[in-house]
mmCIF file of C-alpha atoms in Angstrom:
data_model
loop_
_atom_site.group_PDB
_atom_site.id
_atom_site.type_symbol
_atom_site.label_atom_id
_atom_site.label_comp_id
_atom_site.label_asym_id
_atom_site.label_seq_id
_atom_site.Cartn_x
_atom_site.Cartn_y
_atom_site.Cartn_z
ATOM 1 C CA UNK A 280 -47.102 6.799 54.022
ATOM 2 C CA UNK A 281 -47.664 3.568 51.986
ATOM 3 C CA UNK A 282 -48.613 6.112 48.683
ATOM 4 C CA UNK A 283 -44.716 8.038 49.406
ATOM 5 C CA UNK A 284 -42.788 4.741 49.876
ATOM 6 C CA UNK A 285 -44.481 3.440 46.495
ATOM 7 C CA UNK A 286 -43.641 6.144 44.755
ATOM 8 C CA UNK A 287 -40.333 6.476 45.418
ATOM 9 C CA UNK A 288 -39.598 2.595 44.920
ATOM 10 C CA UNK A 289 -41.005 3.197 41.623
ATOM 11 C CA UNK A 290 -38.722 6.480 40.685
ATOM 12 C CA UNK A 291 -35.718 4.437 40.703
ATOM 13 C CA UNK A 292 -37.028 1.773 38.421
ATOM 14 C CA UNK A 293 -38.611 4.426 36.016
ATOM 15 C CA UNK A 294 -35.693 5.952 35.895
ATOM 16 C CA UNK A 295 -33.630 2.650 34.888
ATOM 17 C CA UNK A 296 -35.680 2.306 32.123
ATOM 18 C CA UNK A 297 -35.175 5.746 30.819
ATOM 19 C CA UNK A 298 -31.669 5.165 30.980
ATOM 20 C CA UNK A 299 -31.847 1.726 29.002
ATOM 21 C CA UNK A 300 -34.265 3.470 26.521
ATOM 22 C CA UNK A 301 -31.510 6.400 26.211
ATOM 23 C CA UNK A 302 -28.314 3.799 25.586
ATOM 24 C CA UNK A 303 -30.225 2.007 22.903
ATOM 25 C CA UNK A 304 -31.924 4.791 21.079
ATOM 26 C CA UNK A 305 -28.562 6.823 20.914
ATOM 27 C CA UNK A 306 -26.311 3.894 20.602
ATOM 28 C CA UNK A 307 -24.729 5.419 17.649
ATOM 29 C CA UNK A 308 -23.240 7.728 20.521
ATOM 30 C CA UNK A 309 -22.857 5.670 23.507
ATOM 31 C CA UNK A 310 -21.114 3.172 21.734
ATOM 32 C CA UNK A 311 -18.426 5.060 20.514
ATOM 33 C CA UNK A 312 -18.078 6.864 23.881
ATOM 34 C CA UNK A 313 -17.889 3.517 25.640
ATOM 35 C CA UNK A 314 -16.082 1.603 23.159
ATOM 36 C CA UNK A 315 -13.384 4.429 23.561
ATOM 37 C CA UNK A 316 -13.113 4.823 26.998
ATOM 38 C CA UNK A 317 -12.250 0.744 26.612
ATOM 39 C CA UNK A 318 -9.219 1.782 24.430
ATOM 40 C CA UNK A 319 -8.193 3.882 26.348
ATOM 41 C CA UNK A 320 -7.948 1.826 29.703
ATOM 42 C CA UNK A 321 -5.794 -0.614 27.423
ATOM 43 C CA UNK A 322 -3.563 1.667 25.690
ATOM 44 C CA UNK A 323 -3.133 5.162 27.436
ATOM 45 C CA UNK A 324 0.045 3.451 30.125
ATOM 46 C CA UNK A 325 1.734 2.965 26.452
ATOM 47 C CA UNK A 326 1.119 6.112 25.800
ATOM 48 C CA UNK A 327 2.239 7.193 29.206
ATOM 49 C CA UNK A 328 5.538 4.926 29.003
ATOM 50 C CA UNK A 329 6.860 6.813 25.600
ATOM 51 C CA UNK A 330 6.071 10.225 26.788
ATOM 52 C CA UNK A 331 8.897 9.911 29.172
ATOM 53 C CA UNK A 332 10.944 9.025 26.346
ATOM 54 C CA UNK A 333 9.663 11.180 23.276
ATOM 55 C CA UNK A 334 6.934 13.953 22.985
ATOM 56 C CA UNK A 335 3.568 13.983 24.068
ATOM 57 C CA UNK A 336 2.365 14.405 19.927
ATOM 58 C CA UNK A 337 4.621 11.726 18.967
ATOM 59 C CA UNK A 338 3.798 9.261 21.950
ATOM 60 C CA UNK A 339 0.288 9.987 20.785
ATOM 61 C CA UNK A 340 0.731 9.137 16.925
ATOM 62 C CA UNK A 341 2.717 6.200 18.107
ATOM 63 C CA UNK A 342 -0.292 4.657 20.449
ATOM 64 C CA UNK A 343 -2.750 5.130 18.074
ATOM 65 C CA UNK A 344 -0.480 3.404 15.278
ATOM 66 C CA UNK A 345 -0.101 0.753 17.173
ATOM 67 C CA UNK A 346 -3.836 0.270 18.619
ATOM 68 C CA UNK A 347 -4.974 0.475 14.623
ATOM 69 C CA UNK A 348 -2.274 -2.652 13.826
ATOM 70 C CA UNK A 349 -4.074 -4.665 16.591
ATOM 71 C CA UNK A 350 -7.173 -3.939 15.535
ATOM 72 C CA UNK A 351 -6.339 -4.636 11.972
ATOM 73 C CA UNK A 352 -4.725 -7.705 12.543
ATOM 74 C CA UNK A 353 -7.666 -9.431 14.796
ATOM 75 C CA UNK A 354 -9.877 -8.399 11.704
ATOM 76 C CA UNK A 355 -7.671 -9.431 8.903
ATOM 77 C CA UNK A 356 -8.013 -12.925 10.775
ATOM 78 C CA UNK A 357 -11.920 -12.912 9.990
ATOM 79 C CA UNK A 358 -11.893 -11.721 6.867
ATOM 80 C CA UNK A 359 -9.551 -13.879 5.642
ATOM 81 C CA UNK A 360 -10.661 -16.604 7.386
ATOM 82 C CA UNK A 361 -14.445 -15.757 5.441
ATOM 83 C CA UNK A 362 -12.820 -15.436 2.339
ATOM 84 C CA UNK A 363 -10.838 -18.771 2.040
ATOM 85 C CA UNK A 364 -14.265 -20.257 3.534
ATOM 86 C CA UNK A 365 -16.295 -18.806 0.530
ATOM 87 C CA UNK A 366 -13.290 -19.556 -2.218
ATOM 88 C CA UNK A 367 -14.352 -23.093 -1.166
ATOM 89 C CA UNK A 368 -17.836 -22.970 -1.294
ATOM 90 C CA UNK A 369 -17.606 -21.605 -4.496
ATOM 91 C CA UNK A 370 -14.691 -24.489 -6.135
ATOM 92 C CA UNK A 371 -17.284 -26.761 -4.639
ATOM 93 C CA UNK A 372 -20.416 -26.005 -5.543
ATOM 94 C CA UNK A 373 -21.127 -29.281 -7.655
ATOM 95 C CA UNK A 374 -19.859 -31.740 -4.251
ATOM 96 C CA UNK A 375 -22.271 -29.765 -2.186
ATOM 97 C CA UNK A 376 -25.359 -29.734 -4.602
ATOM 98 C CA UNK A 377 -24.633 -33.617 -4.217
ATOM 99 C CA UNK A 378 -24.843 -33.325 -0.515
ATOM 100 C CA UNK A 379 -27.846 -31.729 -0.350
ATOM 101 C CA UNK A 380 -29.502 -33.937 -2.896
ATOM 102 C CA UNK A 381 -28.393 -36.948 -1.153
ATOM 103 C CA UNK A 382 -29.950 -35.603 2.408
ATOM 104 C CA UNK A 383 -32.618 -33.932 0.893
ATOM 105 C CA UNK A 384 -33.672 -37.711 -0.734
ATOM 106 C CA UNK A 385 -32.780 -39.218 2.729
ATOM 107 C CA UNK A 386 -35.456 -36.866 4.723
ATOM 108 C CA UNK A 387 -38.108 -37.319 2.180
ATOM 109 C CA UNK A 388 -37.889 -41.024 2.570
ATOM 110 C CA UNK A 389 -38.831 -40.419 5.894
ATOM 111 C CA UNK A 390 -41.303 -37.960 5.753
ATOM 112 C CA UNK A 391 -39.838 -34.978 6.013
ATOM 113 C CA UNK A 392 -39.974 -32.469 3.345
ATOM 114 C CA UNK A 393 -37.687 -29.833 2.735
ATOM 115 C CA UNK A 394 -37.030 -28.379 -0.738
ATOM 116 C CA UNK A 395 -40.176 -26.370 -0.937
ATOM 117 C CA UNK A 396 -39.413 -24.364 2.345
ATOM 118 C CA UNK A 397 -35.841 -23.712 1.116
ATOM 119 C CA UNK A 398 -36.741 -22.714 -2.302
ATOM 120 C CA UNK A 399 -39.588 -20.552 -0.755
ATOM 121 C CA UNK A 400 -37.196 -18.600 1.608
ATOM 122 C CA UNK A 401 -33.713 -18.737 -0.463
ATOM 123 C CA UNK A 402 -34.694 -17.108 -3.755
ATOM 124 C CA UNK A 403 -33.239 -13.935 -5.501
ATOM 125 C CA UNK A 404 -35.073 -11.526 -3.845
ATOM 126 C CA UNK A 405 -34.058 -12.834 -0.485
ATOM 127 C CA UNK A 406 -30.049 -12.812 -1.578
ATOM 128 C CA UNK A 407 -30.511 -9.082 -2.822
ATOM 129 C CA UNK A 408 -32.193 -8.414 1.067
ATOM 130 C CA UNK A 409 -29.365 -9.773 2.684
ATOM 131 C CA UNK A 410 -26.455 -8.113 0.528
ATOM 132 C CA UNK A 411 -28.269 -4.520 0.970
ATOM 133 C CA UNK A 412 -28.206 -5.633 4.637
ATOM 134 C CA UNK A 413 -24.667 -6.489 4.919
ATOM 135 C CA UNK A 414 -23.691 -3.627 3.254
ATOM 136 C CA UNK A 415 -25.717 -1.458 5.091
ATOM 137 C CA UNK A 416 -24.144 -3.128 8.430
ATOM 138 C CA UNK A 417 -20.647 -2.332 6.880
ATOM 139 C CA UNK A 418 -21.019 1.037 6.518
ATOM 140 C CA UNK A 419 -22.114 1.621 10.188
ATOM 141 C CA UNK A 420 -19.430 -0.354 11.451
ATOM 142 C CA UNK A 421 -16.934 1.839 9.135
ATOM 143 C CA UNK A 422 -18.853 5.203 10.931
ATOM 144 C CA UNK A 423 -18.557 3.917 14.537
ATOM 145 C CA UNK A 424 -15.170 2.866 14.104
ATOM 146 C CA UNK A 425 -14.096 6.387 12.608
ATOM 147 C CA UNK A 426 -16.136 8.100 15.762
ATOM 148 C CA UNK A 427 -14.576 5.833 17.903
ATOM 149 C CA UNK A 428 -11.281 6.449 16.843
ATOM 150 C CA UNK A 429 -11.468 10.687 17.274
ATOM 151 C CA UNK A 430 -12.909 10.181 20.649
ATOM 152 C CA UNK A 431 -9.758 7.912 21.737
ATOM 153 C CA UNK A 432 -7.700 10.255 20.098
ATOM 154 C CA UNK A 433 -8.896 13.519 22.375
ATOM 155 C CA UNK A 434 -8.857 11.699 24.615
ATOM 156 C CA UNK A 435 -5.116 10.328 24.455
ATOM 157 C CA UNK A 436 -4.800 14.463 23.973
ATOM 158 C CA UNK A 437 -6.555 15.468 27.043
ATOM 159 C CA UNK A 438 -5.548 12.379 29.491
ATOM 160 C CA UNK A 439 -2.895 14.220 31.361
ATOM 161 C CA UNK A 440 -5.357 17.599 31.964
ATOM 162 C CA UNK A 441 -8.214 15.727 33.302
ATOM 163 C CA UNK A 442 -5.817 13.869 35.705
ATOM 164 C CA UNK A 443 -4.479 17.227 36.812
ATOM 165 C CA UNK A 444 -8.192 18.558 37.342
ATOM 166 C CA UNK A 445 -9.275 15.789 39.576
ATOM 167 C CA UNK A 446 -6.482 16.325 41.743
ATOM 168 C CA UNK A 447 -7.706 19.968 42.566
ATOM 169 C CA UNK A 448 -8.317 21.158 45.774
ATOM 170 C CA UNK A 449 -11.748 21.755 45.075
ATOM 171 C CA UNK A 450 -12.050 18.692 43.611
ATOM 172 C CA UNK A 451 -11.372 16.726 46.658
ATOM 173 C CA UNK A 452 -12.502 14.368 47.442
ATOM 174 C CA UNK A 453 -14.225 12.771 45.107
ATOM 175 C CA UNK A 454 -11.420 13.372 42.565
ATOM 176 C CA UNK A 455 -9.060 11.319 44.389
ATOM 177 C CA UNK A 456 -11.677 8.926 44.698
ATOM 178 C CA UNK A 457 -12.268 8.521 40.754
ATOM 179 C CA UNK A 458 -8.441 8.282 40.187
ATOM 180 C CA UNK A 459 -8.283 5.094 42.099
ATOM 181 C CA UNK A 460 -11.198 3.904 40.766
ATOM 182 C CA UNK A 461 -10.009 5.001 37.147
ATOM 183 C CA UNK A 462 -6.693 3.089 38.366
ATOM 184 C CA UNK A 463 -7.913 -0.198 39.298
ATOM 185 C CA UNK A 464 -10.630 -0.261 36.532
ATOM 186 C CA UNK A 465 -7.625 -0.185 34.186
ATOM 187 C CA UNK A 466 -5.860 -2.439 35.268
ATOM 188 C CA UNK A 467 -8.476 -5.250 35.739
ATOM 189 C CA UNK A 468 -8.981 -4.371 31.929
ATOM 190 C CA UNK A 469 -5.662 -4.500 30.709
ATOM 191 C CA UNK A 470 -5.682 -8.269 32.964
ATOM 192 C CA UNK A 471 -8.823 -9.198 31.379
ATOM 193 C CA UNK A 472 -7.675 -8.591 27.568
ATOM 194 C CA UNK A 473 -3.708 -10.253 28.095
ATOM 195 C CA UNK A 474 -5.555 -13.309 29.390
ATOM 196 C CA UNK A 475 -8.221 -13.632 26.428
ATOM 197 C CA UNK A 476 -5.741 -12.959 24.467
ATOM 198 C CA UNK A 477 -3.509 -15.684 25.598
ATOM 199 C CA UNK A 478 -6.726 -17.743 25.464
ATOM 200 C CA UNK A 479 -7.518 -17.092 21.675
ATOM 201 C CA UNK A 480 -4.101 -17.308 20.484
ATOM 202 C CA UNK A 481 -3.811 -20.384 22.536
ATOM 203 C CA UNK A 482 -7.510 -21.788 20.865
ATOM 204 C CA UNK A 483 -6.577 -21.265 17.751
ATOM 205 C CA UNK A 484 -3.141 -22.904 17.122
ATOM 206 C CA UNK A 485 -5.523 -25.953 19.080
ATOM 207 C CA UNK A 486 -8.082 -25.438 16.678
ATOM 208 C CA UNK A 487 -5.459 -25.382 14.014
ATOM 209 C CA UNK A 488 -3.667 -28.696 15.150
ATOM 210 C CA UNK A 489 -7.405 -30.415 15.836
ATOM 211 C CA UNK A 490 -8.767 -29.852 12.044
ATOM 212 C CA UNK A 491 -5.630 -30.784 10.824
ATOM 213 C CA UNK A 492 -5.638 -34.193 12.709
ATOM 214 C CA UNK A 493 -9.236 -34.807 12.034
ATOM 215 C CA UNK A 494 -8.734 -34.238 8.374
ATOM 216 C CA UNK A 495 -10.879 -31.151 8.013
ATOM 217 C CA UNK A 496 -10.029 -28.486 5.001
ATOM 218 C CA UNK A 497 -9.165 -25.344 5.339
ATOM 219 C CA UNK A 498 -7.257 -25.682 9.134
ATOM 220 C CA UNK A 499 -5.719 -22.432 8.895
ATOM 221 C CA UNK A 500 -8.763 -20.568 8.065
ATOM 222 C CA UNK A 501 -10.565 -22.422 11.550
ATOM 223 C CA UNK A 502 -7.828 -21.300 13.468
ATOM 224 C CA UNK A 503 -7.906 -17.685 12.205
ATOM 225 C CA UNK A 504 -11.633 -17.349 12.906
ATOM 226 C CA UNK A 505 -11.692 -19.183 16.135
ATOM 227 C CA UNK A 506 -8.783 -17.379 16.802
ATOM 228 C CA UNK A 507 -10.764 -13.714 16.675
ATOM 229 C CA UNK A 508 -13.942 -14.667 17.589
ATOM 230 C CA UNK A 509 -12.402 -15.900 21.271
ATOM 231 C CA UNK A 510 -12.919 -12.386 22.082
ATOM 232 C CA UNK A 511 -16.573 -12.404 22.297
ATOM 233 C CA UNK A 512 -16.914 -14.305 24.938
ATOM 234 C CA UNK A 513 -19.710 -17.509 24.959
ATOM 235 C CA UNK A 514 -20.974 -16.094 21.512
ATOM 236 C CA UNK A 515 -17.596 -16.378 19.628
ATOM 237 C CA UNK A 516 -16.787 -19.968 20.693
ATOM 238 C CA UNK A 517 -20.777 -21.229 20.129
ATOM 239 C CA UNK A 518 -20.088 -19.461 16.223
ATOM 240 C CA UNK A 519 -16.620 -21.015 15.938
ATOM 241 C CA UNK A 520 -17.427 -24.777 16.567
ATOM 242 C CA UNK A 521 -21.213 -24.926 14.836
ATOM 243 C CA UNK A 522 -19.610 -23.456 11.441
ATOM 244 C CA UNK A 523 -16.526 -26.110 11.336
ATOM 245 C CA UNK A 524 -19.036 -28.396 12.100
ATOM 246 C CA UNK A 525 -21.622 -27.777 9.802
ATOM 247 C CA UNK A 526 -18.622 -27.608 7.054
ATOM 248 C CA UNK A 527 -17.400 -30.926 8.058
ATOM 249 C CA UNK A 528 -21.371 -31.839 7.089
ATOM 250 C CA UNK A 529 -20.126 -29.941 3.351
ATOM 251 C CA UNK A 530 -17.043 -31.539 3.302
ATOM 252 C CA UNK A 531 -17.247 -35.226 3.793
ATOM 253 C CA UNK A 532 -21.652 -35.700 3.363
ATOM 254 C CA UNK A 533 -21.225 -38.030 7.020
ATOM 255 C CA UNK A 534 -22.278 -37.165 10.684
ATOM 256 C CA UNK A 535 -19.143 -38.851 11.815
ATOM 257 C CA UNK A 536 -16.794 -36.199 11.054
ATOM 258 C CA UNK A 537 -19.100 -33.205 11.828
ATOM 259 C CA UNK A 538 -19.271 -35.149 15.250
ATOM 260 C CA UNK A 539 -15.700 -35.506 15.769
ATOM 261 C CA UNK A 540 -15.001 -31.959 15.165
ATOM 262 C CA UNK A 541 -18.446 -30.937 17.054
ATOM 263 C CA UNK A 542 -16.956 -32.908 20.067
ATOM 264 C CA UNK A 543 -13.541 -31.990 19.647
ATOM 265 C CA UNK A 544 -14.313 -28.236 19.587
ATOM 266 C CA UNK A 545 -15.826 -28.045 22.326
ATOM 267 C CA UNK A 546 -13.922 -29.941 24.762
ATOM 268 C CA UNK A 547 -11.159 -27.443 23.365
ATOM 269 C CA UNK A 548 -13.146 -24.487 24.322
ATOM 270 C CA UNK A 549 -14.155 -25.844 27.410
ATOM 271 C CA UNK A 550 -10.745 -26.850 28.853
ATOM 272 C CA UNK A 551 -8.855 -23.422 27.498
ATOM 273 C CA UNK A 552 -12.407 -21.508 28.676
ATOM 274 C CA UNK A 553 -13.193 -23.053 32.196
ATOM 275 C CA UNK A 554 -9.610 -23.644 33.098
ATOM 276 C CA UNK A 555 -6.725 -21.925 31.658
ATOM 277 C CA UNK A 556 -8.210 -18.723 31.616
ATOM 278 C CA UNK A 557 -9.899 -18.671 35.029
ATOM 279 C CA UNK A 558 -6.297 -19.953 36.417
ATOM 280 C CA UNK A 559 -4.417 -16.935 34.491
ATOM 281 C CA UNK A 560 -7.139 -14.599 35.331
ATOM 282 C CA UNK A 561 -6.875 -14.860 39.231
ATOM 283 C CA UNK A 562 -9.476 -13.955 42.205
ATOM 284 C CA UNK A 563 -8.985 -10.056 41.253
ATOM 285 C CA UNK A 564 -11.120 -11.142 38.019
ATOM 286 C CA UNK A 565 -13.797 -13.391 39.626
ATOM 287 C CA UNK A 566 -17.024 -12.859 38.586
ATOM 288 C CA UNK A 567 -20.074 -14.962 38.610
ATOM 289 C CA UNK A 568 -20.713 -17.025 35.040
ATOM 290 C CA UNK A 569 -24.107 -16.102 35.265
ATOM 291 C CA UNK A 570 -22.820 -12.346 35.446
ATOM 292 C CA UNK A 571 -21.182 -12.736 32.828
ATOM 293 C CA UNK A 572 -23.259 -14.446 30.498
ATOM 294 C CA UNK A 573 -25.997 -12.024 31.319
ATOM 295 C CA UNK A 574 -23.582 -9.192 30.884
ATOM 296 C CA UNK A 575 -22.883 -10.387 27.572
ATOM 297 C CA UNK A 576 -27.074 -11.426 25.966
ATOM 298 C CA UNK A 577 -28.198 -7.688 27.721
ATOM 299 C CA UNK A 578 -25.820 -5.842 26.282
ATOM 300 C CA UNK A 579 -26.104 -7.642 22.655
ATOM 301 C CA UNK A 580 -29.487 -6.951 22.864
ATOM 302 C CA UNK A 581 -28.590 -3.201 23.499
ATOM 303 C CA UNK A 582 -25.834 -2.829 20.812
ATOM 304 C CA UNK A 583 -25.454 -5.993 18.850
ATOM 305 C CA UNK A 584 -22.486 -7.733 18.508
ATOM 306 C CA UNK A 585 -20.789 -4.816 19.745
ATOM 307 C CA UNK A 586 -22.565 -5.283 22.585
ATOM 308 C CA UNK A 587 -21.182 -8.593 23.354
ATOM 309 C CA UNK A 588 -17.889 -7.758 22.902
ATOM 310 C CA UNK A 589 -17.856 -5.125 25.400
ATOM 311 C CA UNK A 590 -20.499 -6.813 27.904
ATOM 312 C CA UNK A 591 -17.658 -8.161 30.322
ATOM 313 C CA UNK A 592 -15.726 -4.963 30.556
ATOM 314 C CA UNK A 593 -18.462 -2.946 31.559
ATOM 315 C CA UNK A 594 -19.430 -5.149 33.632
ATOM 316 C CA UNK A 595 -15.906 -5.406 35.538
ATOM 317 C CA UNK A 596 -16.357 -1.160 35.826
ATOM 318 C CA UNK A 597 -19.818 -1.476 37.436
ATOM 319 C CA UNK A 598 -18.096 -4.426 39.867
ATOM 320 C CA UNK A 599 -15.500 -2.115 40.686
ATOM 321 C CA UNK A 600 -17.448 1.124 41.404
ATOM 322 C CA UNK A 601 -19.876 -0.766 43.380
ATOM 323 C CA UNK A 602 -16.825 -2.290 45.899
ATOM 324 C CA UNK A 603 -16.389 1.730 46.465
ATOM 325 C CA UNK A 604 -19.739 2.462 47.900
ATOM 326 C CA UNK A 605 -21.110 0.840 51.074
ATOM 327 C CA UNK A 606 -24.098 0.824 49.534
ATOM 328 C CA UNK A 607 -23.705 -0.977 46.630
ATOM 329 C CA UNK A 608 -20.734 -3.407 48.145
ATOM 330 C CA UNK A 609 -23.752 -5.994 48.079
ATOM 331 C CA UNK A 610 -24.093 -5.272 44.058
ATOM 332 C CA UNK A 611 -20.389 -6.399 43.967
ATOM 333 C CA UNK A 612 -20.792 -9.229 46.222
ATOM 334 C CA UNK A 613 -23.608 -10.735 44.075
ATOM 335 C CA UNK A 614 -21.915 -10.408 40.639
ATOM 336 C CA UNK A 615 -18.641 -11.531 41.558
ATOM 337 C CA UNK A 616 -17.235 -15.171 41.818
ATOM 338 C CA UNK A 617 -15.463 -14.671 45.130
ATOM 339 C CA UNK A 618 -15.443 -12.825 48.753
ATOM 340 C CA UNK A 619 -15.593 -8.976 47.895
ATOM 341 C CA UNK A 620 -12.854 -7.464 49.883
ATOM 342 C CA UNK A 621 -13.419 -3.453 51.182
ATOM 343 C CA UNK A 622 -11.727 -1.570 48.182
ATOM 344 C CA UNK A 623 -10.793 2.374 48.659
ATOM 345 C CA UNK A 624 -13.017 5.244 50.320
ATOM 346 C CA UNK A 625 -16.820 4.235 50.813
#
């Protein structure tokens, strides 16, 4: 009897790690699968609101015009945020070769040596690496994003029909059971994205007012990044307060300013972070921090930065299916923040 209870405590467990093997060795399909479904929770009621209005084509040309604008704008904030960052790297080479000379002199007077290990790992072959690599990266983002696009749009297309089939007759009752689910997955989504929104717009027009106060260049280009990297929650913030600070380091050649802004930053992040956004976001939305920043390291490690971005969505679906099942309410009542209330048919 011991021998059948171990084996069948190990099935489950072998079978997680197929599963985890699966998502990241075919992540070039899951991705775009889940990354879709993700759109789709956000923009299919828009979809739904103009079909009572205009045809079901047009309502679906429409949605997908306007998804691509969003999506094009929070990007166009990187990019040029990047590129005004590397026009001024480049205008000032000669102030930062100064910089570096001056802490490079500073170390060496106290022992510590660093131009040999920079010169050993920064060289031309090492530049010509990490262009190929970039590039590379580019043109996988470019293929997901095209994948992930033609699954949103069939499924836009085939939204209304695969409504209709689940509420069959002979689809009962689980059917009505993954329309509710569907229902209140969606709309914890569509909560979770108007409040990080909110919270990055609201971060960087702070960020934008800090760096001008503290004197630092290039405040509209700060704003702009932290502005889009907000979305990635814990990862984006960390990446949009050590680059202003290291370039207050490039600007000015003191540690006073780079700890200004490294102080200001962060007490920005952590105010609009830890209290706006759990305030806007309500109890619906609780989930535990450590949840969520597991959530968000697992699934980078699975897909990247990706990954990250979509870490706290999936897991507010897995919170939500598990309130469904007696079985797995406990699963719910250990990720989330708050009392886990009975939710639909167990």
């Amino acid at each position: 009897m011991t021998e059948t209870s171990g084996r069948g405590a190990v099935h489950p467990v072998a079978t997680g790690i197929l599963v985890l093997a699966l998502l990241y060795f075919a992540k070039s399909i899951f991705m775009p699968v889940a990354f879709s479904l993700f759109v789709l929770a956000l923009v299919l009621p828009v979809q739904m609101a103009l079909q009572r209005r205009i045809a079901k084509l047009a309502a679906m040309l429409i949605t997908l015009l306007l998804t691509l604008a969003v999506i094009v704008i929070v990007g166009s904030a990187v990019v040029w945020g990047l590129g005004e960052l590397s026009q001024w790297l480049f205008y000032n080479t000669g102030r930062l070769q100064e910089i570096y000379t001056h802490w490079a002199d500073w170390l060496e007077s106290h022992g510590i040596a660093i131009v040999g290990p920079l010169e050993e790992h920064f060289n031309l072959t090492w530049l010509i690496s990490l262009t190929q690599g970039l590039l590379n990266r580019l043109n996988s983002m470019v293929g997901f994003a095209i994948l992930t696009f033609i699954f949103v749009m069939l499924g836009l297309l085939e939204a209304d029909d695969f409504q209709r089939r689940l509420r069959l007759s002979s689809a009962q009752p689980q059917g009505e059971m993954l329309l509710q689910i569907g229902r209140e997955i969606g709309a914890k989504v569509r909560r979770f994205m108007v409040v990080r929104s909110i919270a990055c717009v609201l971060t960087g027009l702070v960020v934008w007012g800090f760096a001008l106060a503290a004197g630092l260049e290039l405040a509209s280009a700060w704003a702009a990044i932290a502005f889009a990297l907000n979305y990635i929650p814990f990862v984006g913030p960390l990446v949009a307060t050590i680059f202003p600070t290291l370039f207050a380091v490039a600007q000015s050649g003191s540690w006073q300013l780079a700890l200004i802004v490294f102080l200001g930053l962060n007490a920005i992040q952590f105010v609009i972070g830890s209290y706006l956004e759990p305030s806007l976001t309500g109890a619906s939305l609780a989930i535990s921090p450590f949840a969520v920043m597991f959530a968000i390291f697992f699934w980078s490690f699975l897909w990247g930065l990706p990954g990250a971005f979509i870490g706290v969505p999936i897991l507010i679906v897995v919170v939500t299916c598990c309130m469904h099942q007696h079985s797995t309410r406990w699963i719910a009542a250990l990720l989330s923040g708050g009392p886990v209330e009975r939710s639909g048919a167990s």
